[in-house]
Coordinates of C-alpha atoms in Angstrom, one line a residue:
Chain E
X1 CA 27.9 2.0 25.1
X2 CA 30.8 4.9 25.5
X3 CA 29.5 8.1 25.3
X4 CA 25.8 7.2 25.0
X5 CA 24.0 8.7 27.9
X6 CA 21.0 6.7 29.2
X7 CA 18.2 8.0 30.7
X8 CA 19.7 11.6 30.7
X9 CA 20.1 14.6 28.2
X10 CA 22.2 13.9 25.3
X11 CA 26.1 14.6 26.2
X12 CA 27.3 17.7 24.2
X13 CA 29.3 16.2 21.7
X14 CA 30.9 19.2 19.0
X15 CA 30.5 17.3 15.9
X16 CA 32.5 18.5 12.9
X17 CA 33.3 17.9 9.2
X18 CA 34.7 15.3 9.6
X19 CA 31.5 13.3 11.3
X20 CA 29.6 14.1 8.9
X21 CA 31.7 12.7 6.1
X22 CA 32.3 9.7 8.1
X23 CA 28.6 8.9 8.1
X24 CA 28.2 8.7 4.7
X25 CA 30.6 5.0 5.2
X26 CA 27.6 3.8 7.4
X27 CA 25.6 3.6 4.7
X28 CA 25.2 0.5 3.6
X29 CA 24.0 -1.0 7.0
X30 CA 21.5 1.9 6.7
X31 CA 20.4 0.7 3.4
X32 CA 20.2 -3.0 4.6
X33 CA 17.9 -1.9 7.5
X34 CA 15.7 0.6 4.6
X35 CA 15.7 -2.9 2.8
X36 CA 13.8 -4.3 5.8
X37 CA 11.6 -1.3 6.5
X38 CA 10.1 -2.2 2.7
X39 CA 9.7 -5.7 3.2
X40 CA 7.6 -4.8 6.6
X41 CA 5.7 -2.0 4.3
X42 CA 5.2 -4.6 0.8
X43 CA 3.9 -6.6 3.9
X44 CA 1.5 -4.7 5.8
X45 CA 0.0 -3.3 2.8
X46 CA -0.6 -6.5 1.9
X47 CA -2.5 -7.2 4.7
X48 CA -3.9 -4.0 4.7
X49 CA -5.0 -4.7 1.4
X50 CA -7.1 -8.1 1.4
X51 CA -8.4 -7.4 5.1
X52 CA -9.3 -3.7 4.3
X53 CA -11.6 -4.8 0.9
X54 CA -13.0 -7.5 2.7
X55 CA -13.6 -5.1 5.5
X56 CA -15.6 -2.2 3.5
X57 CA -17.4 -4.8 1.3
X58 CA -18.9 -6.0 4.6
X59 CA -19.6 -2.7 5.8
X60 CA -21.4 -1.5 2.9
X61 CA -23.1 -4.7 1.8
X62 CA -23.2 -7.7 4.7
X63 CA -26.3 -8.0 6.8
X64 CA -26.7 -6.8 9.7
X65 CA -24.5 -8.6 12.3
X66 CA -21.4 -8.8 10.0
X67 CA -22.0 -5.2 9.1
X68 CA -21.6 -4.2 13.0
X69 CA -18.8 -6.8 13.0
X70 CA -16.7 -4.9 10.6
X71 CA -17.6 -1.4 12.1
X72 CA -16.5 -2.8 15.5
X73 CA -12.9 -4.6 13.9
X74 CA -12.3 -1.1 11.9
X75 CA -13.2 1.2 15.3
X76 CA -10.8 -1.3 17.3
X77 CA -7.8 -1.4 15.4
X78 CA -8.4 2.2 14.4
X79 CA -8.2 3.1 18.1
X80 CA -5.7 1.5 19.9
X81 CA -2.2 2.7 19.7
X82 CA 0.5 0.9 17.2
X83 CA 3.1 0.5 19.8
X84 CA 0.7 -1.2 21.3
X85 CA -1.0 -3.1 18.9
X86 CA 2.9 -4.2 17.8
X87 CA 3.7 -5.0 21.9
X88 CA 0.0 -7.3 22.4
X89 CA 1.4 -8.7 18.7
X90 CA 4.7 -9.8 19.4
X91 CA 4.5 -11.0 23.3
X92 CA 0.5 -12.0 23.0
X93 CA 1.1 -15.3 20.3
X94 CA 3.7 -16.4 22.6
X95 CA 1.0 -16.8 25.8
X96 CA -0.9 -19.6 23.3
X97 CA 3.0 -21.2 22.5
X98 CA 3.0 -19.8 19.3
X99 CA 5.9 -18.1 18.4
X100 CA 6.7 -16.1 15.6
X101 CA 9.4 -13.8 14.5
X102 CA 9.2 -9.8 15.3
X103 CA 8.8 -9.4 11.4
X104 CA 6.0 -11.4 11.3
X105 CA 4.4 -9.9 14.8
X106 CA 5.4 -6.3 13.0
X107 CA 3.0 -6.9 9.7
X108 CA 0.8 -8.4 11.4
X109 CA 0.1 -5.4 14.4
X110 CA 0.8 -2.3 11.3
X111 CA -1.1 -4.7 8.9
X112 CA -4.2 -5.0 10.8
X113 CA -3.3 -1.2 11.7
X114 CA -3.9 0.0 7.8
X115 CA -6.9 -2.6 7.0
X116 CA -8.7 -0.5 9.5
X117 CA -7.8 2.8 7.7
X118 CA -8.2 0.9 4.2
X119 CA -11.6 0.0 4.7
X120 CA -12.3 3.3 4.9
X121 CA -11.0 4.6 2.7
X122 CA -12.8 1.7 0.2
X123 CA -15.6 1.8 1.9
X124 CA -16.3 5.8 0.9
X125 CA -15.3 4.7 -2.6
X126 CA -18.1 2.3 -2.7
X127 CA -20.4 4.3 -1.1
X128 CA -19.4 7.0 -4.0
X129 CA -20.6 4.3 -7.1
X130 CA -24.2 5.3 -7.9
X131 CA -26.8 2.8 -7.2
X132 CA -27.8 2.5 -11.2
X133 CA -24.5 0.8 -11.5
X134 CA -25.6 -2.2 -9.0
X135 CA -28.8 -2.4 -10.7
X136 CA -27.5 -2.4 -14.5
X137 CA -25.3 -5.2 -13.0
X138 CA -28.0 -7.4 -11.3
X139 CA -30.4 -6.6 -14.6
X140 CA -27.8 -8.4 -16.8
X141 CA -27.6 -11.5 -13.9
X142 CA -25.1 -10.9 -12.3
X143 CA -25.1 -12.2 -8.5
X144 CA -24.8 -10.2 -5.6
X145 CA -21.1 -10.9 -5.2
X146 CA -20.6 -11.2 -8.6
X147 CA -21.7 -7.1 -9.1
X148 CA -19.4 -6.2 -6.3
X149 CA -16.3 -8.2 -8.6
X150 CA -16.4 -7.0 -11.6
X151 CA -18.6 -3.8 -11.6
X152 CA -18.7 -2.0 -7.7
X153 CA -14.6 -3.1 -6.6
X154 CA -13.0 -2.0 -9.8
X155 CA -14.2 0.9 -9.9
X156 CA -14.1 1.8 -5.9
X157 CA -10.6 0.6 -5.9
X158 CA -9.6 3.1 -9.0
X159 CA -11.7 5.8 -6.7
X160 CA -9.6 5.3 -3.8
X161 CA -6.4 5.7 -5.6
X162 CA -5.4 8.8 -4.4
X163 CA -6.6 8.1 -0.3
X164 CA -4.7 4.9 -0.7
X165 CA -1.2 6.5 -1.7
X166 CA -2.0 9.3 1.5
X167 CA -2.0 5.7 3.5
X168 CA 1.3 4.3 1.9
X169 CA 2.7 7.6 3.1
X170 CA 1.4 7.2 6.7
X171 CA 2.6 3.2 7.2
X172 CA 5.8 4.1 5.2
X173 CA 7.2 5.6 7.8
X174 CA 5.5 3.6 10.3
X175 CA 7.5 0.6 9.8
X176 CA 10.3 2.7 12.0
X177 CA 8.1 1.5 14.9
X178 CA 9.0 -2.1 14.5
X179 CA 12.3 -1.3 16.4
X180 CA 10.3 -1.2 19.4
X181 CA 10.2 -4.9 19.0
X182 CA 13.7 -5.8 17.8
X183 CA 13.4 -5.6 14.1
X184 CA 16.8 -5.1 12.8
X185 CA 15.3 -2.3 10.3
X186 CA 16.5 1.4 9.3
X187 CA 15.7 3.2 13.1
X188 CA 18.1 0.1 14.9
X189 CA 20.7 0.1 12.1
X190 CA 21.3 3.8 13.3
X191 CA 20.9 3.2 16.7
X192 CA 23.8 0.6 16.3
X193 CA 26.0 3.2 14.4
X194 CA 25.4 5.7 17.4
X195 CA 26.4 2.8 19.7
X196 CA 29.8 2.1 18.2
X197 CA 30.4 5.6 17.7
X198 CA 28.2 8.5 19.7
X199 CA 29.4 11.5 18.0
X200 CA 27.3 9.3 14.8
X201 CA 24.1 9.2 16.1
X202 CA 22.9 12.8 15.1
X203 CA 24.1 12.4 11.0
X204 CA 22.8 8.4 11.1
X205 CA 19.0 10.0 12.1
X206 CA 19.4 12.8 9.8
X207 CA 20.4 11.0 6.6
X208 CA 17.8 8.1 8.1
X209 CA 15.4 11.0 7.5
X210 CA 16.8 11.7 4.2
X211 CA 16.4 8.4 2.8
X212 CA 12.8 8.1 3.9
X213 CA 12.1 11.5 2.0
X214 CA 13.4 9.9 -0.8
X215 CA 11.5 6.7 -0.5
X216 CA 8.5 8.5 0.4
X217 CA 8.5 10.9 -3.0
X218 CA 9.5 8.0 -4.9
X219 CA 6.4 6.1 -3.5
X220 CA 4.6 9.1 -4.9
X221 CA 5.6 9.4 -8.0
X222 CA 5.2 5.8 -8.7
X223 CA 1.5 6.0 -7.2
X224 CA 1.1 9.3 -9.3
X225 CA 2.1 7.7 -12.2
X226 CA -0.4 4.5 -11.6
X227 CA -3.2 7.3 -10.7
X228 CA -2.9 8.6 -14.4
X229 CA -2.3 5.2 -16.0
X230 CA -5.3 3.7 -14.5
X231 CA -7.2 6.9 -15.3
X232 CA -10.5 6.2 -17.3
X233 CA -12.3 9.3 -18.4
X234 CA -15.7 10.3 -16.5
X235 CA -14.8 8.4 -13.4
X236 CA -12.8 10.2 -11.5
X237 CA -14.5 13.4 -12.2
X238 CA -17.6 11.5 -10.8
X239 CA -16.6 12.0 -7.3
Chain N
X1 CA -47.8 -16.6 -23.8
X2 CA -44.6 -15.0 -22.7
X3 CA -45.3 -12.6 -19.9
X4 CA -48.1 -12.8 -17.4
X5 CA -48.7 -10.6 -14.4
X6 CA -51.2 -10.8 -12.2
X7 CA -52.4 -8.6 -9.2
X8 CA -49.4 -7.2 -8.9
X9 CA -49.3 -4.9 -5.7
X10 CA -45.6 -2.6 -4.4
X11 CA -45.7 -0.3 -1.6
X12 CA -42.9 1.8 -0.4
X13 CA -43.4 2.2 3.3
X14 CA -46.8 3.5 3.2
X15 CA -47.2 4.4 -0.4
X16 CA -49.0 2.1 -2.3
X17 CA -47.3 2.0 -5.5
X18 CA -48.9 -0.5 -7.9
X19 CA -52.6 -1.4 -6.9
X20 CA -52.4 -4.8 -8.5
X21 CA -51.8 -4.7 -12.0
X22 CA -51.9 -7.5 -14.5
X23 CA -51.2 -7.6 -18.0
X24 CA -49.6 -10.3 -20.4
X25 CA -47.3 -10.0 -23.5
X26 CA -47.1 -12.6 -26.4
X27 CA -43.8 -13.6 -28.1
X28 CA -43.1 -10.5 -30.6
X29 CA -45.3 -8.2 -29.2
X30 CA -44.8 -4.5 -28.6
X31 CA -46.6 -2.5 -25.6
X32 CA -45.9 0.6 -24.3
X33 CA -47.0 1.7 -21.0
X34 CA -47.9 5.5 -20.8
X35 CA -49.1 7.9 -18.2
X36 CA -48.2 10.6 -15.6
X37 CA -45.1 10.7 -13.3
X38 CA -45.2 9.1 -10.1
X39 CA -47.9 6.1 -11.3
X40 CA -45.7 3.3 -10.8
X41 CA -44.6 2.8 -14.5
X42 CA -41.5 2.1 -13.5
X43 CA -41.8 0.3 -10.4
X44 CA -43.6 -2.1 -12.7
X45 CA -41.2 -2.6 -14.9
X46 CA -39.0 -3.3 -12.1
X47 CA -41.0 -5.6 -10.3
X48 CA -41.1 -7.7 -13.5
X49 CA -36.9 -8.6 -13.4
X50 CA -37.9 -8.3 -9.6
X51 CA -35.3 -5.4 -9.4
X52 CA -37.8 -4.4 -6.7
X53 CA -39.4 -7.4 -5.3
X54 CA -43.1 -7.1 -5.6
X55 CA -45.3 -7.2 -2.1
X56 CA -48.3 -9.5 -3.7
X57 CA -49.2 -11.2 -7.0
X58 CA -47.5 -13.3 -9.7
X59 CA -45.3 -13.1 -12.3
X60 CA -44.9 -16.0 -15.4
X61 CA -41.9 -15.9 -18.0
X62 CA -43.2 -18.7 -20.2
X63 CA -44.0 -21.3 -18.0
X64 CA -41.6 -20.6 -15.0
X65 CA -43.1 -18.2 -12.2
X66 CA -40.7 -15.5 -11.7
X67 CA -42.1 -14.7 -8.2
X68 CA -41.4 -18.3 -6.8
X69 CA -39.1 -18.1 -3.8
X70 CA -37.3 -21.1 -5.3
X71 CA -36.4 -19.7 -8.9
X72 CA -32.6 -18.5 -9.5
X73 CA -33.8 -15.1 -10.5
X74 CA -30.1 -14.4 -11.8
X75 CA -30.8 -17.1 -14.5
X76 CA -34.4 -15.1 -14.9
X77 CA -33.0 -11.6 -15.4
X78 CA -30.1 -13.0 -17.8
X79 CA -33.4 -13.8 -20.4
X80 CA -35.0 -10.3 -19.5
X81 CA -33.0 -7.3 -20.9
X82 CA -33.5 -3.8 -18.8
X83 CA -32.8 -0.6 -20.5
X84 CA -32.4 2.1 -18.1
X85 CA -33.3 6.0 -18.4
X86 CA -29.7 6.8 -17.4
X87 CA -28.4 3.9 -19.2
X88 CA -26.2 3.2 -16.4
X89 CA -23.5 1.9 -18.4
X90 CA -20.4 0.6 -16.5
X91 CA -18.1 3.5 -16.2
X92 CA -14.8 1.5 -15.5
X93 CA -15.3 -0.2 -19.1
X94 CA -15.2 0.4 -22.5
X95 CA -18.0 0.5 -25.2
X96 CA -17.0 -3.2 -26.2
X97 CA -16.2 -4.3 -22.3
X98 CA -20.2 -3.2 -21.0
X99 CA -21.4 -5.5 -23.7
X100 CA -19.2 -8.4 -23.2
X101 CA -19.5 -8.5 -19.4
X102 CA -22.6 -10.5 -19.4
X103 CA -21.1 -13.0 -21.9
X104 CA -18.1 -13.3 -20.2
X105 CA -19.6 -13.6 -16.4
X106 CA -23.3 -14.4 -16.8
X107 CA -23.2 -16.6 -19.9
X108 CA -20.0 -17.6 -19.3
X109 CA -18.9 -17.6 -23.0
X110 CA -14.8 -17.9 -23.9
X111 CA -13.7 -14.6 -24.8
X112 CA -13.3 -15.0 -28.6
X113 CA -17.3 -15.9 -28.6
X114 CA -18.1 -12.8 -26.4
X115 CA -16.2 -10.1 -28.5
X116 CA -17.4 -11.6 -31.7
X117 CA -20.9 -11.6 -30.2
X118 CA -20.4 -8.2 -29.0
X119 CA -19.4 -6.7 -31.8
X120 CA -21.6 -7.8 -34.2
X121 CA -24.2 -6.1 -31.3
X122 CA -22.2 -2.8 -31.4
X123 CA -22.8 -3.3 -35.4
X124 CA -26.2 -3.3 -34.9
X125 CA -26.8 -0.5 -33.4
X126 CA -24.5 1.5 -35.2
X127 CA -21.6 1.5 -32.8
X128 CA -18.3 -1.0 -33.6
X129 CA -16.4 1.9 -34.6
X130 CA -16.7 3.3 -30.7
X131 CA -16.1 -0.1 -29.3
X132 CA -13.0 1.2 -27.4
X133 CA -14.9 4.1 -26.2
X134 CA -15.4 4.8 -22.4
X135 CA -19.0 5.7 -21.5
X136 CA -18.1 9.4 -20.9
X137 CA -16.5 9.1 -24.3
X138 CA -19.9 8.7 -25.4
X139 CA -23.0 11.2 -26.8
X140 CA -25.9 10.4 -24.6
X141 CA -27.7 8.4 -27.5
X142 CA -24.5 6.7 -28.0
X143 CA -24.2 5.2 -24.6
X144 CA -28.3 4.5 -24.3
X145 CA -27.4 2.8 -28.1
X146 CA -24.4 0.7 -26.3
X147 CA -26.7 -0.4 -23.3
X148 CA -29.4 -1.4 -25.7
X149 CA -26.4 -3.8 -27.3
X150 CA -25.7 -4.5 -24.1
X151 CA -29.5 -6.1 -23.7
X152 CA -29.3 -7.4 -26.9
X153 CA -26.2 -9.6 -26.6
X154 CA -27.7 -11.8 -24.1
X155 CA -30.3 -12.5 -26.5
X156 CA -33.2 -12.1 -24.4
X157 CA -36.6 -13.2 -24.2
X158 CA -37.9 -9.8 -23.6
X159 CA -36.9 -6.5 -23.0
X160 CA -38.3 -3.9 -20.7
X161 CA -37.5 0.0 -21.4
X162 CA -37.7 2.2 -18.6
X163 CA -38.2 6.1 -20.3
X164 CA -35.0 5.2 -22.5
X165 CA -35.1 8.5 -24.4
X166 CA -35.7 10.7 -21.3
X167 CA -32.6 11.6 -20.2
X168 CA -31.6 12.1 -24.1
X169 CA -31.3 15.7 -25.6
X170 CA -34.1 16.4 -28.2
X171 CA -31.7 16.0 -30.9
X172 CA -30.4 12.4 -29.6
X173 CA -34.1 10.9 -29.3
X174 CA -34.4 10.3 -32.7
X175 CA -31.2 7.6 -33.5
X176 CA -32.4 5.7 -30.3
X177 CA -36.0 5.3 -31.4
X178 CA -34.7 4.0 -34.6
X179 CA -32.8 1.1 -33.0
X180 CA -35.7 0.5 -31.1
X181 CA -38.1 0.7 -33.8
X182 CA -36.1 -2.0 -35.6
X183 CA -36.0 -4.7 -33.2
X184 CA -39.7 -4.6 -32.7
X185 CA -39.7 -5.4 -36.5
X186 CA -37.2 -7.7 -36.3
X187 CA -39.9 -9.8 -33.7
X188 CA -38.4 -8.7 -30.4
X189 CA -41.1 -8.6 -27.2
X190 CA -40.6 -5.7 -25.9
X191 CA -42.7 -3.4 -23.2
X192 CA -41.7 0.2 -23.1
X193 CA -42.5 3.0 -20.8
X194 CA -42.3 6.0 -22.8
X195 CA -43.6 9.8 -23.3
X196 CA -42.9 9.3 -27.5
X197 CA -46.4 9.3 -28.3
X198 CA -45.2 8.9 -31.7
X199 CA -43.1 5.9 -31.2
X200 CA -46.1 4.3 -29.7
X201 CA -48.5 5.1 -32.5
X202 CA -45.9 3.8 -35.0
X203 CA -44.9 0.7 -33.0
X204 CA -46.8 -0.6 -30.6
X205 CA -49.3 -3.6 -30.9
X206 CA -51.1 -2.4 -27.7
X207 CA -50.8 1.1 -25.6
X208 CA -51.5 0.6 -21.7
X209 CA -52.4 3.7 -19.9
X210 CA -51.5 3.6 -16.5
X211 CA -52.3 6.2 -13.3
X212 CA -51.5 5.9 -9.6
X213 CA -50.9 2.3 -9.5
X214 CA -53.2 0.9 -11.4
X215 CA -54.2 0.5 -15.6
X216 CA -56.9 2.9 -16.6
X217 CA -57.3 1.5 -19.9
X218 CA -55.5 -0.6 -23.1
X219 CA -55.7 -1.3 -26.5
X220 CA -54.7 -1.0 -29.9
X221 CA -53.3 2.5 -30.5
X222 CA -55.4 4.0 -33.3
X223 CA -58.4 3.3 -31.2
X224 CA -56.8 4.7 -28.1
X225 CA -55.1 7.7 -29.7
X226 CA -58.5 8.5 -31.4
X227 CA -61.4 7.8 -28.7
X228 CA -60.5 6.5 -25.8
X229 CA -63.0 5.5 -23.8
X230 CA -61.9 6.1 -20.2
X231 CA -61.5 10.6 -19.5
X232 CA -58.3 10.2 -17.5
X233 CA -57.2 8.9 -20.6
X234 CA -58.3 11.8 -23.2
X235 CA -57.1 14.4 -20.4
X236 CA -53.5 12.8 -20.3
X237 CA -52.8 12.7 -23.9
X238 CA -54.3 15.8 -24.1
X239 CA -51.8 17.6 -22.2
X240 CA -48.8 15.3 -23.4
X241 CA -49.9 17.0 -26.7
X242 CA -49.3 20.2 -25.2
X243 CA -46.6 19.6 -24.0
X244 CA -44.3 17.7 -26.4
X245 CA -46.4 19.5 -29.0
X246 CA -48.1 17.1 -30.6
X247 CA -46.7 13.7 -31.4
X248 CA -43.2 13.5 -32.7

C-alpha cells in the first residue's frame, strides 16, 4: 500500500507526462473489470426486466390485495438505499446458510433495485393504452391475461422505450457500486492499479470515467436506434 | 331464435341505465336501435357480449344463456362480433395483424389458415391492398372497414354495431354503410345502433326506438318512418330530420 494514504487527504503526488502515458498499459485490466460491470448490468436488467412487467401488470390490473402488494414491493425497493440493499444482499443469504457469490448478491440487490423503477416506468405505459383497446380485445375473446399479452404489453413496452433507456443509463453506472462488496469489476480494477502504483490512481479513475461515457453513449445509440426500428406510426405520437 | 333478452336492467352507481329491456333477433335479421344520446343504446349493446355485465335479466345466444355465471363468456364473445364507434383497432399491428389476432389466439388457427382467412376478409371489404398498413396509416372508413373484417373473420353468429359511422367524416360514411349493407344481404344478424336514418329505412327488418333506458316502440320501418304510433317517437325523427337534413 506505498504511498496510499488511508483515512487522510490524498498525499500530493506531482503527476507528469509520463503517468499519464503509463496508464494507458493498465488498460486491459480496466477492460476486464468493464467486462464485469456489463455482465452485472445484462444481469440486473434482466431482473429488472421480468420482475418490473410482472410488477406494473399487478399494479394496474390484480385485485386488490396483490395490487397493494406490488405498490408496497415497488415503494420498498424504491426506498432504501443500493449500498444497502447490495450489503442486506450479500451478508443476509448467508444468515439462512445460503451462500452465493458477490455477483450473484450484486444482480440480485441492483436487480430488484431497477424492477422497482421499471414497473414504473411500465406501469405509466399501460396506464397510457386507451381503454377501447382492452375492450376491442376482450370483444374478439380474448382472456383477461390474454389482452394484456398480445394487445396492452406490446404496446406499453414499445411506449416505455425511451423511460427504459433513461434507466439503462442510471444502473449502467450503478454496477460501480458492486465494489462495495468485492466484485472484481471496473471501480476495484483501478483501485488495484492505484495500489501497486499511487501516482496511478488519479489517470485509472479518469479514463475509468472515460470508458463509461463511452459505454453509456454507445448504450444510447443502440437504444436510439431500437426506438426508431420498433417505431410504428400513430403510437408513439399517442402519448 | 338467435338472440333473446329479457328484462334487462344496468345502473351505473345511481343511474339507472337500461330499465329492463327485452328484444329477440332471428338468424339473418337486421335491427337497428335508434334514439337520443344518453338512452342506453350502447350500454345495451354492451351488456349483450357482457362488455358491461348487466345488473338483472337474461340473455340467450341460441340455446346457451349468456348471463349464466357458469358460461366461458370468452367462447360467447368469439361468436358475437362488436364493432366499435372508434374502431379501436390495435395500434401496435398492421391492417392484416388486427384481423388475424383472433384466429391466431382466440381460434387458435395455424398461421397459414389465419392469413388466408384474413385476407380473403380484407378482400371483402375492400382492403388486401392495405393489409400492411398500421391503423394510423389508415382513412377513418378504412380502419372502421378493417375492424369490420376483423368481426367478420371470426365468422360470427351475430354482430352488434355500436354508432360505427359516428366518428367517420361525412364523406367516409358512405363506403362503410356499403360494407354493411352487404352483409345484411349476404344473411348476417346483425343489430345496429345508428343515427343513418337512411341505412335503417333501406336495411333493416325492424327499427327499435329506444329512450332513457327503456324501448318506446318497434316495427317494420315503413310503418315506423311513416306513422309511428308512440309521440316520443314522431318528435325524435322529427328533429333527426332536422338535423342530418333528412334521411341520407
Amino acid at each position: 500500500m506505498e504511498g496510499e494514504a488511508l483515512g487522510g487527504l490524498p498525499r500530493f503526488w506531482p503527476l507528469t507526462w509520463e503517468h499519464w502515458l503509463r496508464v494507458w498499459t493498465r488498460l486491459p485490466p480496466l477492460l476486464e473489470g468493464l467486462s464485469v460491470n456489463l455482465a452485472l448490468l445484462g444481469g440486473l436488467l434482466a431482473v429488472g426486466f421480468v420482475l418490473g412487467v410482472l410488477v406494473a401488470i399487478l399494479e394496474v390490473y390484480a385485485p386488490r390485495p396483490l395490487r397493494i402488494l406490488a405498490f408496497v414491493y415497488a415503494w420498498v425497493f424504491r426506498s432504501i438505499p443500493e449500498i444497502l440493499l447490495l450489503l442486506l444482499l450479500w451478508f443476509g443469504p448467508a444468515q439462512f446458510g445460503v451462500r452465493i457469490s458477490p455477483f450473484t448478491a450484486a444482480v440480485l440487490a441492483l436487480g430488484l433495485r431497477s424492477s422497482a423503477y421499471q414497473a414504473e416506468i411500465f406501469r405509466a405505459s399501460l396506464q397510457a393504452i386507451p381503454v377501447g383497446q382492452t375492450l376491442a380485445a376482450r370483444a374478439l375473446g380474448l382472456s383477461r391475461l390474454g389482452a394484456i399479452r398480445f394487445v396492452l404489453l406490446p404496446q406499453a413496452l414499445r411506449l416505455s422505450l425511451a423511460g427504459w433507456g433513461n434507466e439503462f443509463a442510471v444502473v449502467l453506472k450503478d454496477t460501480t457500486l458492486a465494489y462495495a462488496i468485492g466484485v472484481v469489476e471496473v471501480m476495484r480494477q483501478a483501485r488495484y492499479i492505484g495500489s501497486r502504483e499511487f501516482p496511478l490512481t488519479l489517470p485509472a479513475f479518469l479514463l475509468v470515467a472515460l470508458l463509461f461515457l463511452l459505454v453509456t453513449y454507445a448504450g444510447l445509440f443502440l437504444l436510439g436506434k431500437a426506438e426508431r426500428k420498433l417505431r410504428i406510426p400513430g403510437l408513439e405520437a399517442r402519448r | 331464435m338467435l338472440l333473446r333478452v329479457e328484462d334487462l336492467h344496468k345502473r351505473y352507481g345511481k343511474e339507472e341505465v337500461l330499465k329492463g329491456v327485452s328484444l329477440f333477433l332471428d338468424r339473418g335479421e337486421t335491427k337497428v336501435i335508434i334514439g337520443p344520446s344518453g338512452t342506453g343504446k350502447s350500454t345495451l349493446l354492451r351488456c349483450l357480449n357482457r362488455l358491461a355485465e348487466p345488473d338483472q335479466g337474461r340473455i340467450w345466444l341460441e340455446d346457451r344463456e349468456i348471463t349464466s355465471p357458469k358460461v366461458n363468456i370468452n367462447l360467447i364473445r368469439a361468436q358475437i362480433g362488436f364493432v366499435f364507434q372508434d374502431f379501436n383497432l390495435f395500434t401496435h399491428l398492421t391492417a392484416l395483424d388486427n384481423v388475424r389476432l383472433g384466429l391466431l389466439r382466440v381460434r387458435r388457427l395455424s398461421k397459414k389458415e389465419a392469413t388466408a382467412r384474413a385476407m380473403r376478409e380484407l378482400e371483402r371489404v375492400g382492403l388486401a391492398d392495405k393489409a400492411q398498413a398500421y391503423p394510423a396509416e389508415l382513412s377513418g372508413g378504412q380502419q372502421q372497414r378493417v375492424s369490420i373484417a376483423r368481426v367478420l373473420a371470426m365468422d360470427p353468429k351475430l354482430i352488434l354495431f355500436d354508432e360505427p359511422t359516428s366518428a367517420l367524416d361525412p364523406e367516409l360514411i358512405g363506403e362503410v354503410l356499403t360494407v354493411m349493407e352487404d352483409l345484411a344481404k349476404s344473411g348476417m344478424t346483425m343489430l345496429v345502433v345508428t343515427h343513418e336514418m337512411g341505412f335503417a329505412r333501406r336495411v333493416a327488418d325492424e327499427i327499435i326506438f329506444m329512450e332513457k333506458g327503456v324501448i318506446v316502440e318497434q316495427g317494420p320501418p315503413e310503418q315506423l318512418f311513416r306513422s309511428p304510433k308512440h309521440p316520443r317517437t314522431a318528435e325524435f325523427l322529427r328533429h333527426i330530420a332536422d338535423l342530418y337534413g333528412g334521411e341520407r
